[in-house]
PDB file of C-alpha atoms in Angstrom:
ATOM      1  CA  MET A   1     147.440 123.310  99.163  1.00  0.00           C
ATOM      2  CA  THR A   2     145.089 125.283 101.267  1.00  0.00           C
ATOM      3  CA  ASP A   3     142.666 124.244  98.431  1.00  0.00           C
ATOM      4  CA  ASP A   4     143.822 120.455  98.583  1.00  0.00           C
ATOM      5  CA  ASN A   5     143.083 120.425 102.278  1.00  0.00           C
ATOM      6  CA  ALA A   6     139.597 121.836 101.797  1.00  0.00           C
ATOM      7  CA  GLU A   7     139.204 119.385  99.346  1.00  0.00           C
ATOM      8  CA  LEU A   8     139.706 116.754 101.533  1.00  0.00           C
ATOM      9  CA  HIS A   9     137.693 117.218 103.772  1.00  0.00           C
ATOM     10  CA  HIS A  10     135.121 117.480 102.034  1.00  0.00           C
ATOM     11  CA  GLU A  11     135.517 113.972  99.967  1.00  0.00           C
ATOM     12  CA  LEU A  12     136.182 113.073 103.335  1.00  0.00           C
ATOM     13  CA  ARG A  13     132.592 114.222 104.973  1.00  0.00           C
ATOM     14  CA  GLN A  14     131.280 112.140 101.620  1.00  0.00           C
ATOM     15  CA  TYR A  15     132.470 108.964 103.003  1.00  0.00           C
ATOM     16  CA  LEU A  16     131.453 110.155 105.988  1.00  0.00           C
ATOM     17  CA  ILE A  17     128.012 110.213 104.862  1.00  0.00           C
ATOM     18  CA  GLY A  18     128.122 107.636 103.382  1.00  0.00           C
ATOM     19  CA  PHE A  19     129.698 105.473 106.251  1.00  0.00           C
ATOM     20  CA  ALA A  20     126.554 106.871 108.173  1.00  0.00           C
ATOM     21  CA  LEU A  21     123.797 106.565 105.429  1.00  0.00           C
ATOM     22  CA  SER A  22     124.835 102.920 105.573  1.00  0.00           C
ATOM     23  CA  LEU A  23     125.182 102.122 109.317  1.00  0.00           C
ATOM     24  CA  ALA A  24     121.833 103.490 110.022  1.00  0.00           C
ATOM     25  CA  LEU A  25     120.199 101.165 107.120  1.00  0.00           C
ATOM     26  CA  THR A  26     121.977  98.252 108.749  1.00  0.00           C
ATOM     27  CA  VAL A  27     120.644  99.142 112.140  1.00  0.00           C
ATOM     28  CA  VAL A  28     117.057  99.225 111.351  1.00  0.00           C
ATOM     29  CA  ALA A  29     117.347  95.765 108.926  1.00  0.00           C
ATOM     30  CA  PHE A  30     119.053  94.070 111.875  1.00  0.00           C
ATOM     31  CA  GLY A  31     116.608  95.258 114.248  1.00  0.00           C
ATOM     32  CA  LEU A  32     113.456  94.562 112.503  1.00  0.00           C
ATOM     33  CA  VAL A  33     114.328  90.748 112.653  1.00  0.00           C
ATOM     34  CA  ALA A  34     116.638  90.923 115.676  1.00  0.00           C
ATOM     35  CA  TRP A  35     112.489  91.834 117.490  1.00  0.00           C
ATOM     36  CA  GLY A  36     110.527  90.538 115.428  1.00  0.00           C
ATOM     37  CA  GLY A  37     106.375  91.625 115.510  1.00  0.00           C
ATOM     38  CA  LEU A  38     106.281  92.680 111.253  1.00  0.00           C
ATOM     39  CA  ALA A  39     105.111  89.616 109.563  1.00  0.00           C
ATOM     40  CA  PHE A  40     106.767  87.417 107.598  1.00  0.00           C
ATOM     41  CA  LYS A  41     106.080  89.057 104.024  1.00  0.00           C
ATOM     42  CA  THR A  42     106.686  92.586 105.126  1.00  0.00           C
ATOM     43  CA  ALA A  43     110.146  91.952 106.176  1.00  0.00           C
ATOM     44  CA  LEU A  44     111.448  90.810 103.677  1.00  0.00           C
ATOM     45  CA  ALA A  45     110.183  93.571 101.869  1.00  0.00           C
ATOM     46  CA  THR A  46     110.679  96.178 103.730  1.00  0.00           C
ATOM     47  CA  ILE A  47     114.715  94.581 103.927  1.00  0.00           C
ATOM     48  CA  GLY A  48     114.438  93.949 100.564  1.00  0.00           C
ATOM     49  CA  ALA A  49     113.774  97.851 100.268  1.00  0.00           C
ATOM     50  CA  LEU A  50     116.443  99.106 102.953  1.00  0.00           C
ATOM     51  CA  ALA A  51     119.800  96.669 100.882  1.00  0.00           C
ATOM     52  CA  ILE A  52     118.575  97.962  97.774  1.00  0.00           C
ATOM     53  CA  ILE A  53     119.284 101.598  99.430  1.00  0.00           C
ATOM     54  CA  GLN A  54     121.766 100.751 100.871  1.00  0.00           C
ATOM     55  CA  ILE A  55     123.224  99.215  97.269  1.00  0.00           C
ATOM     56  CA  ILE A  56     122.860 102.708  96.131  1.00  0.00           C
ATOM     57  CA  VAL A  57     124.230 105.341  98.971  1.00  0.00           C
ATOM     58  CA  GLN A  58     127.317 102.778  98.611  1.00  0.00           C
ATOM     59  CA  PHE A  59     128.111 102.439  95.076  1.00  0.00           C
ATOM     60  CA  ARG A  60     127.150 106.429  95.590  1.00  0.00           C
ATOM     61  CA  TYR A  61     129.558 107.596  98.326  1.00  0.00           C
ATOM     62  CA  PHE A  62     132.245 104.562  97.957  1.00  0.00           C
ATOM     63  CA  LEU A  63     132.521 102.641  94.104  1.00  0.00           C
ATOM     64  CA  HIS A  64     131.147 106.712  92.983  1.00  0.00           C
ATOM     65  CA  ILE A  65     128.785 105.466  90.392  1.00  0.00           C
ATOM     66  CA  ASP A  66     126.603 108.656  90.018  1.00  0.00           C
ATOM     67  CA  LEU A  67     124.532 110.564  87.583  1.00  0.00           C
ATOM     68  CA  SER A  68     126.950 112.912  86.357  1.00  0.00           C
ATOM     69  CA  ALA A  69     128.255 113.071  82.612  1.00  0.00           C
ATOM     70  CA  GLN A  70     131.500 111.713  82.946  1.00  0.00           C
ATOM     71  CA  LYS A  71     130.801 108.444  84.467  1.00  0.00           C
ATOM     72  CA  ARG A  72     128.281 107.282  81.970  1.00  0.00           C
ATOM     73  CA  GLU A  73     130.001 104.091  80.574  1.00  0.00           C
ATOM     74  CA  ASP A  74     130.574 102.605  84.053  1.00  0.00           C
ATOM     75  CA  LEU A  75     127.215 103.018  84.836  1.00  0.00           C
ATOM     76  CA  HIS A  76     126.066 101.495  81.779  1.00  0.00           C
ATOM     77  CA  LEU A  77     128.324  98.732  82.744  1.00  0.00           C
ATOM     78  CA  VAL A  78     126.845  98.221  86.092  1.00  0.00           C
ATOM     79  CA  LEU A  79     122.677  98.933  85.115  1.00  0.00           C
ATOM     80  CA  PHE A  80     123.227  96.273  82.030  1.00  0.00           C
ATOM     81  CA  THR A  81     124.795  93.766  84.624  1.00  0.00           C
ATOM     82  CA  ILE A  82     122.161  94.452  86.214  1.00  0.00           C
ATOM     83  CA  LEU A  83     119.517  93.638  83.545  1.00  0.00           C
ATOM     84  CA  LEU A  84     121.833  90.040  82.514  1.00  0.00           C
ATOM     85  CA  LEU A  85     121.569  89.424  86.713  1.00  0.00           C
ATOM     86  CA  THR A  86     117.351  89.622  86.754  1.00  0.00           C
ATOM     87  CA  ILE A  87     116.908  88.030  83.827  1.00  0.00           C
ATOM     88  CA  MET A  88     119.086  84.693  85.042  1.00  0.00           C
ATOM     89  CA  ALA A  89     118.596  84.979  88.600  1.00  0.00           C
ATOM     90  CA  ALA A  90     114.657  86.521  88.960  1.00  0.00           C
ATOM     91  CA  GLY A  91     114.640  84.093  85.668  1.00  0.00           C
ATOM     92  CA  THR A  92     115.704  80.579  87.553  1.00  0.00           C
ATOM     93  CA  ILE A  93     113.441  81.432  91.264  1.00  0.00           C
ATOM     94  CA  TRP A  94     110.174  81.832  89.205  1.00  0.00           C
ATOM     95  CA  ILE A  95     110.832  79.287  87.206  1.00  0.00           C
ATOM     96  CA  MET A  96     111.941  76.763  90.567  1.00  0.00           C
ATOM     97  CA  SER A  97     109.001  78.391  92.167  1.00  0.00           C
ATOM     98  CA  ASN A  98     106.903  77.442  89.650  1.00  0.00           C
ATOM     99  CA  LEU A  99     108.097  74.125  89.110  1.00  0.00           C
ATOM    100  CA  ALA A 100     107.821  73.322  92.972  1.00  0.00           C
ATOM    101  CA  VAL A 101     104.453  74.718  93.516  1.00  0.00           C
ATOM    102  CA  ARG A 102     103.168  72.702  90.542  1.00  0.00           C
ATOM    103  CA  MET A 103     104.850  69.479  91.981  1.00  0.00           C
ATOM    104  CA  MET A 104     103.033  69.861  94.826  1.00  0.00           C
TER     105      MET A 104
ATOM    106  CA  MET B   1     139.819 117.683  80.346  1.00  0.00           C
ATOM    107  CA  THR B   2     141.899 115.244  82.822  1.00  0.00           C
ATOM    108  CA  GLU B   3     139.848 117.178  85.036  1.00  0.00           C
ATOM    109  CA  GLN B   4     136.479 115.166  83.507  1.00  0.00           C
ATOM    110  CA  LEU B   5     138.283 112.111  83.837  1.00  0.00           C
ATOM    111  CA  HIS B   6     136.585 110.047  87.219  1.00  0.00           C
ATOM    112  CA  PRO B   7     135.716 112.160  89.936  1.00  0.00           C
ATOM    113  CA  GLY B   8     136.141 110.242  93.244  1.00  0.00           C
ATOM    114  CA  LEU B   9     137.557 106.873  93.274  1.00  0.00           C
ATOM    115  CA  ASN B  10     140.836 108.493  91.356  1.00  0.00           C
ATOM    116  CA  LEU B  11     144.220 109.921  91.380  1.00  0.00           C
ATOM    117  CA  GLY B  12     142.893 113.361  90.622  1.00  0.00           C
ATOM    118  CA  PRO B  13     144.744 116.012  87.758  1.00  0.00           C
ATOM    119  CA  GLN B  14     147.423 116.458  90.468  1.00  0.00           C
ATOM    120  CA  HIS B  15     148.943 112.977  89.861  1.00  0.00           C
ATOM    121  CA  GLY B  16     149.398 113.933  85.603  1.00  0.00           C
ATOM    122  CA  LYS B  17     150.166 111.004  83.539  1.00  0.00           C
ATOM    123  CA  ALA B  18     149.208 108.311  86.404  1.00  0.00           C
ATOM    124  CA  HIS B  19     145.399 109.543  86.449  1.00  0.00           C
ATOM    125  CA  GLU B  20     145.199 109.627  83.250  1.00  0.00           C
ATOM    126  CA  HIS B  21     146.453 105.432  82.695  1.00  0.00           C
ATOM    127  CA  ALA B  22     144.313 105.524  85.615  1.00  0.00           C
ATOM    128  CA  GLU B  23     141.150 105.662  83.891  1.00  0.00           C
ATOM    129  CA  THR B  24     141.937 102.765  81.540  1.00  0.00           C
ATOM    130  CA  VAL B  25     142.613 100.183  83.558  1.00  0.00           C
ATOM    131  CA  MET B  26     140.242 101.069  86.459  1.00  0.00           C
ATOM    132  CA  PHE B  27     137.025 100.269  84.382  1.00  0.00           C
ATOM    133  CA  GLY B  28     138.511  97.355  82.745  1.00  0.00           C
ATOM    134  CA  PHE B  29     138.241  96.320  85.621  1.00  0.00           C
ATOM    135  CA  TRP B  30     135.207  96.925  86.582  1.00  0.00           C
ATOM    136  CA  VAL B  31     134.333  94.646  83.561  1.00  0.00           C
ATOM    137  CA  PHE B  32     136.605  92.000  85.431  1.00  0.00           C
ATOM    138  CA  LEU B  33     133.562  93.207  89.210  1.00  0.00           C
ATOM    139  CA  MET B  34     131.082  92.865  86.820  1.00  0.00           C
ATOM    140  CA  SER B  35     131.625  89.550  85.919  1.00  0.00           C
ATOM    141  CA  ASP B  36     132.631  89.091  89.005  1.00  0.00           C
ATOM    142  CA  LEU B  37     129.294  89.910  90.575  1.00  0.00           C
ATOM    143  CA  VAL B  38     126.855  87.506  88.023  1.00  0.00           C
ATOM    144  CA  ILE B  39     129.172  84.765  89.490  1.00  0.00           C
ATOM    145  CA  PHE B  40     127.420  85.744  92.672  1.00  0.00           C
ATOM    146  CA  GLY B  41     123.880  86.715  91.499  1.00  0.00           C
ATOM    147  CA  VAL B  42     123.570  83.198  89.994  1.00  0.00           C
ATOM    148  CA  ILE B  43     124.561  81.913  93.393  1.00  0.00           C
ATOM    149  CA  PHE B  44     122.378  84.138  95.219  1.00  0.00           C
ATOM    150  CA  ALA B  45     119.326  82.352  92.376  1.00  0.00           C
ATOM    151  CA  THR B  46     120.989  79.084  93.411  1.00  0.00           C
ATOM    152  CA  TYR B  47     120.436  79.618  97.449  1.00  0.00           C
ATOM    153  CA  VAL B  48     116.964  81.125  96.433  1.00  0.00           C
ATOM    154  CA  THR B  49     116.040  78.631  95.509  1.00  0.00           C
ATOM    155  CA  THR B  50     116.726  75.557  98.069  1.00  0.00           C
ATOM    156  CA  VAL B  51     115.188  78.330 100.865  1.00  0.00           C
ATOM    157  CA  ASN B  52     112.722  75.896 101.086  1.00  0.00           C
ATOM    158  CA  PRO B  53     111.569  72.535 103.254  1.00  0.00           C
ATOM    159  CA  MET B  54     112.351  70.423  99.716  1.00  0.00           C
ATOM    160  CA  GLY B  55     115.879  71.901 100.267  1.00  0.00           C
ATOM    161  CA  ILE B  56     116.781  71.444 103.535  1.00  0.00           C
ATOM    162  CA  ALA B  57     115.263  68.331 103.172  1.00  0.00           C
ATOM    163  CA  GLY B  58     114.205  68.270 107.136  1.00  0.00           C
ATOM    164  CA  GLY B  59     117.411  68.958 108.310  1.00  0.00           C
ATOM    165  CA  PRO B  60     118.678  71.768 109.991  1.00  0.00           C
ATOM    166  CA  GLY B  61     117.040  75.589 108.670  1.00  0.00           C
ATOM    167  CA  PRO B  62     118.099  78.990 109.222  1.00  0.00           C
ATOM    168  CA  ALA B  63     116.561  79.210 112.155  1.00  0.00           C
ATOM    169  CA  ASP B  64     119.127  76.326 113.695  1.00  0.00           C
ATOM    170  CA  ILE B  65     121.976  78.044 111.732  1.00  0.00           C
ATOM    171  CA  PHE B  66     122.793  81.358 111.694  1.00  0.00           C
ATOM    172  CA  ASP B  67     124.104  83.273 114.748  1.00  0.00           C
ATOM    173  CA  LEU B  68     122.958  87.420 114.539  1.00  0.00           C
ATOM    174  CA  LYS B  69     124.775  88.119 116.190  1.00  0.00           C
ATOM    175  CA  SER B  70     128.003  87.465 115.213  1.00  0.00           C
ATOM    176  CA  VAL B  71     126.464  88.299 111.618  1.00  0.00           C
ATOM    177  CA  PHE B  72     126.133  91.879 112.686  1.00  0.00           C
ATOM    178  CA  ILE B  73     129.840  91.997 113.808  1.00  0.00           C
ATOM    179  CA  GLN B  74     130.387  90.602 109.986  1.00  0.00           C
ATOM    180  CA  THR B  75     129.138  93.129 109.551  1.00  0.00           C
ATOM    181  CA  MET B  76     130.079  96.466 110.816  1.00  0.00           C
ATOM    182  CA  LEU B  77     133.876  94.870 110.650  1.00  0.00           C
ATOM    183  CA  LEU B  78     133.233  94.793 106.839  1.00  0.00           C
ATOM    184  CA  LEU B  79     131.832  98.232 106.820  1.00  0.00           C
ATOM    185  CA  THR B  80     134.007  99.990 108.833  1.00  0.00           C
ATOM    186  CA  SER B  81     137.114  98.705 106.799  1.00  0.00           C
ATOM    187  CA  SER B  82     135.310  99.985 103.955  1.00  0.00           C
ATOM    188  CA  LEU B  83     135.275 103.148 104.952  1.00  0.00           C
ATOM    189  CA  THR B  84     138.941 103.070 106.628  1.00  0.00           C
ATOM    190  CA  PHE B  85     140.006 102.353 102.891  1.00  0.00           C
ATOM    191  CA  GLY B  86     138.026 104.890 101.611  1.00  0.00           C
ATOM    192  CA  ILE B  87     140.544 107.063 103.807  1.00  0.00           C
ATOM    193  CA  ALA B  88     143.611 105.523 102.513  1.00  0.00           C
ATOM    194  CA  THR B  89     142.663 106.561  98.832  1.00  0.00           C
ATOM    195  CA  LEU B  90     141.909 109.533  99.267  1.00  0.00           C
ATOM    196  CA  MET B  91     145.624 109.567 101.696  1.00  0.00           C
ATOM    197  CA  LEU B  92     146.687 108.621  98.258  1.00  0.00           C
ATOM    198  CA  ARG B  93     144.654 111.196  95.556  1.00  0.00           C
ATOM    199  CA  HIS B  94     145.583 113.774  98.203  1.00  0.00           C
ATOM    200  CA  LYS B  95     149.748 113.408  98.832  1.00  0.00           C
ATOM    201  CA  LYS B  96     149.693 112.671 102.360  1.00  0.00           C
ATOM    202  CA  GLY B  97     152.258 110.383 102.035  1.00  0.00           C
ATOM    203  CA  VAL B  98     153.302 106.326 102.348  1.00  0.00           C
ATOM    204  CA  ARG B  99     153.086 106.367 106.175  1.00  0.00           C
ATOM    205  CA  HIS B 100     148.835 107.397 106.508  1.00  0.00           C
ATOM    206  CA  VAL B 101     148.263 105.681 103.362  1.00  0.00           C
ATOM    207  CA  VAL B 102     150.295 102.484 104.570  1.00  0.00           C
ATOM    208  CA  LEU B 103     148.587 103.328 108.139  1.00  0.00           C
ATOM    209  CA  TRP B 104     145.046 103.179 107.096  1.00  0.00           C
ATOM    210  CA  LEU B 105     145.843 100.171 105.103  1.00  0.00           C
ATOM    211  CA  SER B 106     146.893  98.459 108.149  1.00  0.00           C
ATOM    212  CA  VAL B 107     143.743  99.342 110.317  1.00  0.00           C
ATOM    213  CA  THR B 108     140.952  98.081 106.855  1.00  0.00           C
ATOM    214  CA  LEU B 109     143.459  95.031 106.474  1.00  0.00           C
ATOM    215  CA  ALA B 110     142.958  94.178 110.268  1.00  0.00           C
ATOM    216  CA  LEU B 111     139.316  94.483 110.030  1.00  0.00           C
ATOM    217  CA  GLY B 112     138.804  92.419 107.089  1.00  0.00           C
ATOM    218  CA  LEU B 113     140.449  89.292 109.572  1.00  0.00           C
ATOM    219  CA  GLY B 114     138.675  90.299 111.718  1.00  0.00           C
ATOM    220  CA  PHE B 115     135.573  90.029 110.076  1.00  0.00           C
ATOM    221  CA  LEU B 116     137.145  86.274 108.619  1.00  0.00           C
ATOM    222  CA  ILE B 117     137.911  85.253 112.207  1.00  0.00           C
ATOM    223  CA  PHE B 118     134.044  85.867 113.019  1.00  0.00           C
ATOM    224  CA  GLU B 119     133.134  84.105 109.601  1.00  0.00           C
ATOM    225  CA  VAL B 120     135.278  81.231 110.363  1.00  0.00           C
ATOM    226  CA  ARG B 121     133.960  80.411 114.118  1.00  0.00           C
ATOM    227  CA  ASP B 122     130.674  80.224 112.483  1.00  0.00           C
ATOM    228  CA  PHE B 123     130.640  77.596 110.043  1.00  0.00           C
ATOM    229  CA  SER B 124     133.295  75.842 112.837  1.00  0.00           C
ATOM    230  CA  THR B 125     130.230  75.882 114.584  1.00  0.00           C
ATOM    231  CA  MET B 126     127.746  74.607 111.857  1.00  0.00           C
ATOM    232  CA  PHE B 127     129.996  71.859 111.163  1.00  0.00           C
ATOM    233  CA  ALA B 128     129.970  71.041 114.901  1.00  0.00           C
ATOM    234  CA  ASN B 129     126.678  70.781 114.976  1.00  0.00           C
ATOM    235  CA  GLY B 130     126.144  68.326 111.445  1.00  0.00           C
ATOM    236  CA  ALA B 131     125.026  71.023 108.868  1.00  0.00           C
ATOM    237  CA  ALA B 132     127.739  70.611 107.076  1.00  0.00           C
ATOM    238  CA  PRO B 133     127.739  70.943 103.080  1.00  0.00           C
ATOM    239  CA  SER B 134     126.758  67.791 102.226  1.00  0.00           C
ATOM    240  CA  ARG B 135     123.387  67.831 104.684  1.00  0.00           C
ATOM    241  CA  SER B 136     121.496  69.109 102.780  1.00  0.00           C
ATOM    242  CA  GLY B 137     121.040  71.267  99.196  1.00  0.00           C
ATOM    243  CA  PHE B 138     119.521  73.745 101.621  1.00  0.00           C
ATOM    244  CA  LEU B 139     123.536  73.970 103.074  1.00  0.00           C
ATOM    245  CA  SER B 140     124.844  72.729 100.553  1.00  0.00           C
ATOM    246  CA  ALA B 141     124.032  76.402  98.274  1.00  0.00           C
ATOM    247  CA  PHE B 142     124.704  78.128 100.987  1.00  0.00           C
ATOM    248  CA  PHE B 143     128.075  76.718 101.857  1.00  0.00           C
ATOM    249  CA  ALA B 144     128.476  77.390  98.104  1.00  0.00           C
ATOM    250  CA  LEU B 145     127.812  81.388  98.084  1.00  0.00           C
ATOM    251  CA  VAL B 146     129.318  82.242 102.114  1.00  0.00           C
ATOM    252  CA  PRO B 147     132.319  81.713 101.757  1.00  0.00           C
ATOM    253  CA  LEU B 148     132.888  82.168  98.365  1.00  0.00           C
ATOM    254  CA  HIS B 149     132.172  85.519  98.865  1.00  0.00           C
ATOM    255  CA  GLY B 150     134.575  84.991 102.171  1.00  0.00           C
ATOM    256  CA  LEU B 151     137.325  83.868  99.780  1.00  0.00           C
ATOM    257  CA  HIS B 152     137.183  86.754  98.176  1.00  0.00           C
ATOM    258  CA  VAL B 153     138.036  88.613 101.736  1.00  0.00           C
ATOM    259  CA  ALA B 154     140.951  86.336 102.316  1.00  0.00           C
ATOM    260  CA  SER B 155     142.509  86.753  98.625  1.00  0.00           C
ATOM    261  CA  GLY B 156     141.206  91.353  98.819  1.00  0.00           C
ATOM    262  CA  ALA B 157     143.443  90.472 102.274  1.00  0.00           C
ATOM    263  CA  VAL B 158     146.158  88.864 100.251  1.00  0.00           C
ATOM    264  CA  TRP B 159     146.639  91.492  97.825  1.00  0.00           C
ATOM    265  CA  LEU B 160     146.224  93.781 100.697  1.00  0.00           C
ATOM    266  CA  VAL B 161     149.336  92.938 102.202  1.00  0.00           C
ATOM    267  CA  VAL B 162     150.695  92.233  98.693  1.00  0.00           C
ATOM    268  CA  MET B 163     150.330  96.081  98.117  1.00  0.00           C
ATOM    269  CA  MET B 164     151.963  97.321 101.665  1.00  0.00           C
ATOM    270  CA  MET B 165     155.701  95.817 100.803  1.00  0.00           C
ATOM    271  CA  GLN B 166     155.063  97.376  96.961  1.00  0.00           C
ATOM    272  CA  ILE B 167     154.110 100.283  98.282  1.00  0.00           C
ATOM    273  CA  THR B 168     157.580 100.472 100.422  1.00  0.00           C
ATOM    274  CA  LEU B 169     159.780  98.471  98.396  1.00  0.00           C
ATOM    275  CA  PHE B 170     158.490 100.211  95.396  1.00  0.00           C
ATOM    276  CA  GLY B 171     157.306 103.969  96.777  1.00  0.00           C
ATOM    277  CA  LEU B 172     154.430 105.541  95.642  1.00  0.00           C
ATOM    278  CA  VAL B 173     154.823 105.533  92.075  1.00  0.00           C
ATOM    279  CA  PRO B 174     151.612 105.129  89.619  1.00  0.00           C
ATOM    280  CA  MET B 175     152.027 101.693  88.819  1.00  0.00           C
ATOM    281  CA  VAL B 176     151.220 100.729  92.348  1.00  0.00           C
ATOM    282  CA  LYS B 177     149.231 103.632  92.061  1.00  0.00           C
ATOM    283  CA  THR B 178     146.484 102.402  89.613  1.00  0.00           C
ATOM    284  CA  ARG B 179     147.549  98.656  91.432  1.00  0.00           C
ATOM    285  CA  LEU B 180     145.615 100.689  95.134  1.00  0.00           C
ATOM    286  CA  LEU B 181     143.406 101.889  93.590  1.00  0.00           C
ATOM    287  CA  ARG B 182     141.583  99.227  91.864  1.00  0.00           C
ATOM    288  CA  LEU B 183     142.218  97.289  94.991  1.00  0.00           C
ATOM    289  CA  ALA B 184     140.661 100.028  96.420  1.00  0.00           C
ATOM    290  CA  LEU B 185     136.936  99.205  94.422  1.00  0.00           C
ATOM    291  CA  PHE B 186     137.479  95.063  94.435  1.00  0.00           C
ATOM    292  CA  TRP B 187     137.508  96.170  98.472  1.00  0.00           C
ATOM    293  CA  HIS B 188     134.419  98.683  98.921  1.00  0.00           C
ATOM    294  CA  PHE B 189     132.529  95.576  95.694  1.00  0.00           C
ATOM    295  CA  LEU B 190     132.345  93.084  98.492  1.00  0.00           C
ATOM    296  CA  ASP B 191     130.728  94.876 101.279  1.00  0.00           C
ATOM    297  CA  VAL B 192     127.814  95.449  98.773  1.00  0.00           C
ATOM    298  CA  ILE B 193     127.869  92.023  98.282  1.00  0.00           C
ATOM    299  CA  TRP B 194     127.873  91.243 101.688  1.00  0.00           C
ATOM    300  CA  ILE B 195     124.842  93.859 101.584  1.00  0.00           C
ATOM    301  CA  GLY B 196     123.083  91.199  99.369  1.00  0.00           C
ATOM    302  CA  ILE B 197     124.404  88.201 101.280  1.00  0.00           C
ATOM    303  CA  PHE B 198     122.839  89.567 104.753  1.00  0.00           C
ATOM    304  CA  SER B 199     119.868  90.423 103.599  1.00  0.00           C
ATOM    305  CA  ILE B 200     119.263  87.731 101.693  1.00  0.00           C
ATOM    306  CA  VAL B 201     119.909  84.809 103.514  1.00  0.00           C
ATOM    307  CA  TYR B 202     120.693  85.673 107.095  1.00  0.00           C
ATOM    308  CA  LEU B 203     118.316  88.827 108.100  1.00  0.00           C
ATOM    309  CA  GLY B 204     116.034  86.540 104.736  1.00  0.00           C
ATOM    310  CA  GLY B 205     116.311  83.682 106.674  1.00  0.00           C
ATOM    311  CA  LEU B 206     115.023  84.880 110.051  1.00  0.00           C
ATOM    312  CA  ALA B 207     112.885  86.755 109.533  1.00  0.00           C
TER     313      ALA B 207
END
């Protein structure tokens, strides 16, 4: 019973770590925009990087997808979907912006 | 062997057969979530191609219609609801009893509804200011993307109510436990999609 309680506290701490990291990343991203001061492209790149880090944090701490061996199937599924999305979404954005430039 | 099954978002070997059953249904639900992610991803791409002077077509742009403070409140509500759902699954895993599980699910539901109230209030302000989906390509794409996420949150809220009814009616039987785990995945997943929305749509639009 005490063993189980110790495990519960350990897992609760993991959730709280994930929450604290997400909170910090969110506040920094919103702060960047609220107080401005950065050039458009720098701001965009920073927001993008913060978002990717936060997505990884949430996958790790809330969805429990990590690099440990028993999670391989889930991880492969996620990575394959990201590959598909990169082709479709990045491809769409690339083609459409290229078209826009050529039609100017 | 059973101890090596999904760590974290699972039931744990102390739940016996339900724990093993969860293995396949959770993976199946991941497949659904990833197909949902593809839908969101493509709509994100559509949105990004319309956030430019041509897409805005002389209508209201991001700076005219987005309310950063309200979006920040929505983000906080959704992020906290992800944590409270995590605590609810911990109460389930460690058999802390029906009362604790229902309590944390109720907190999650309240936060989710709070999120929806702020979001709907934002949308009605936009409509009142003439920023309707029919105004421009940018607004069509915006109202295809963000309310789609809101619709997911609303169905998650309905699902939460249904699960709380099932818990009171049937107790924490194996079927109810694995359904709760899938709802947990769904709820955490919606928070991940929201990171994309506030970063690309709101922060990207106001930067």
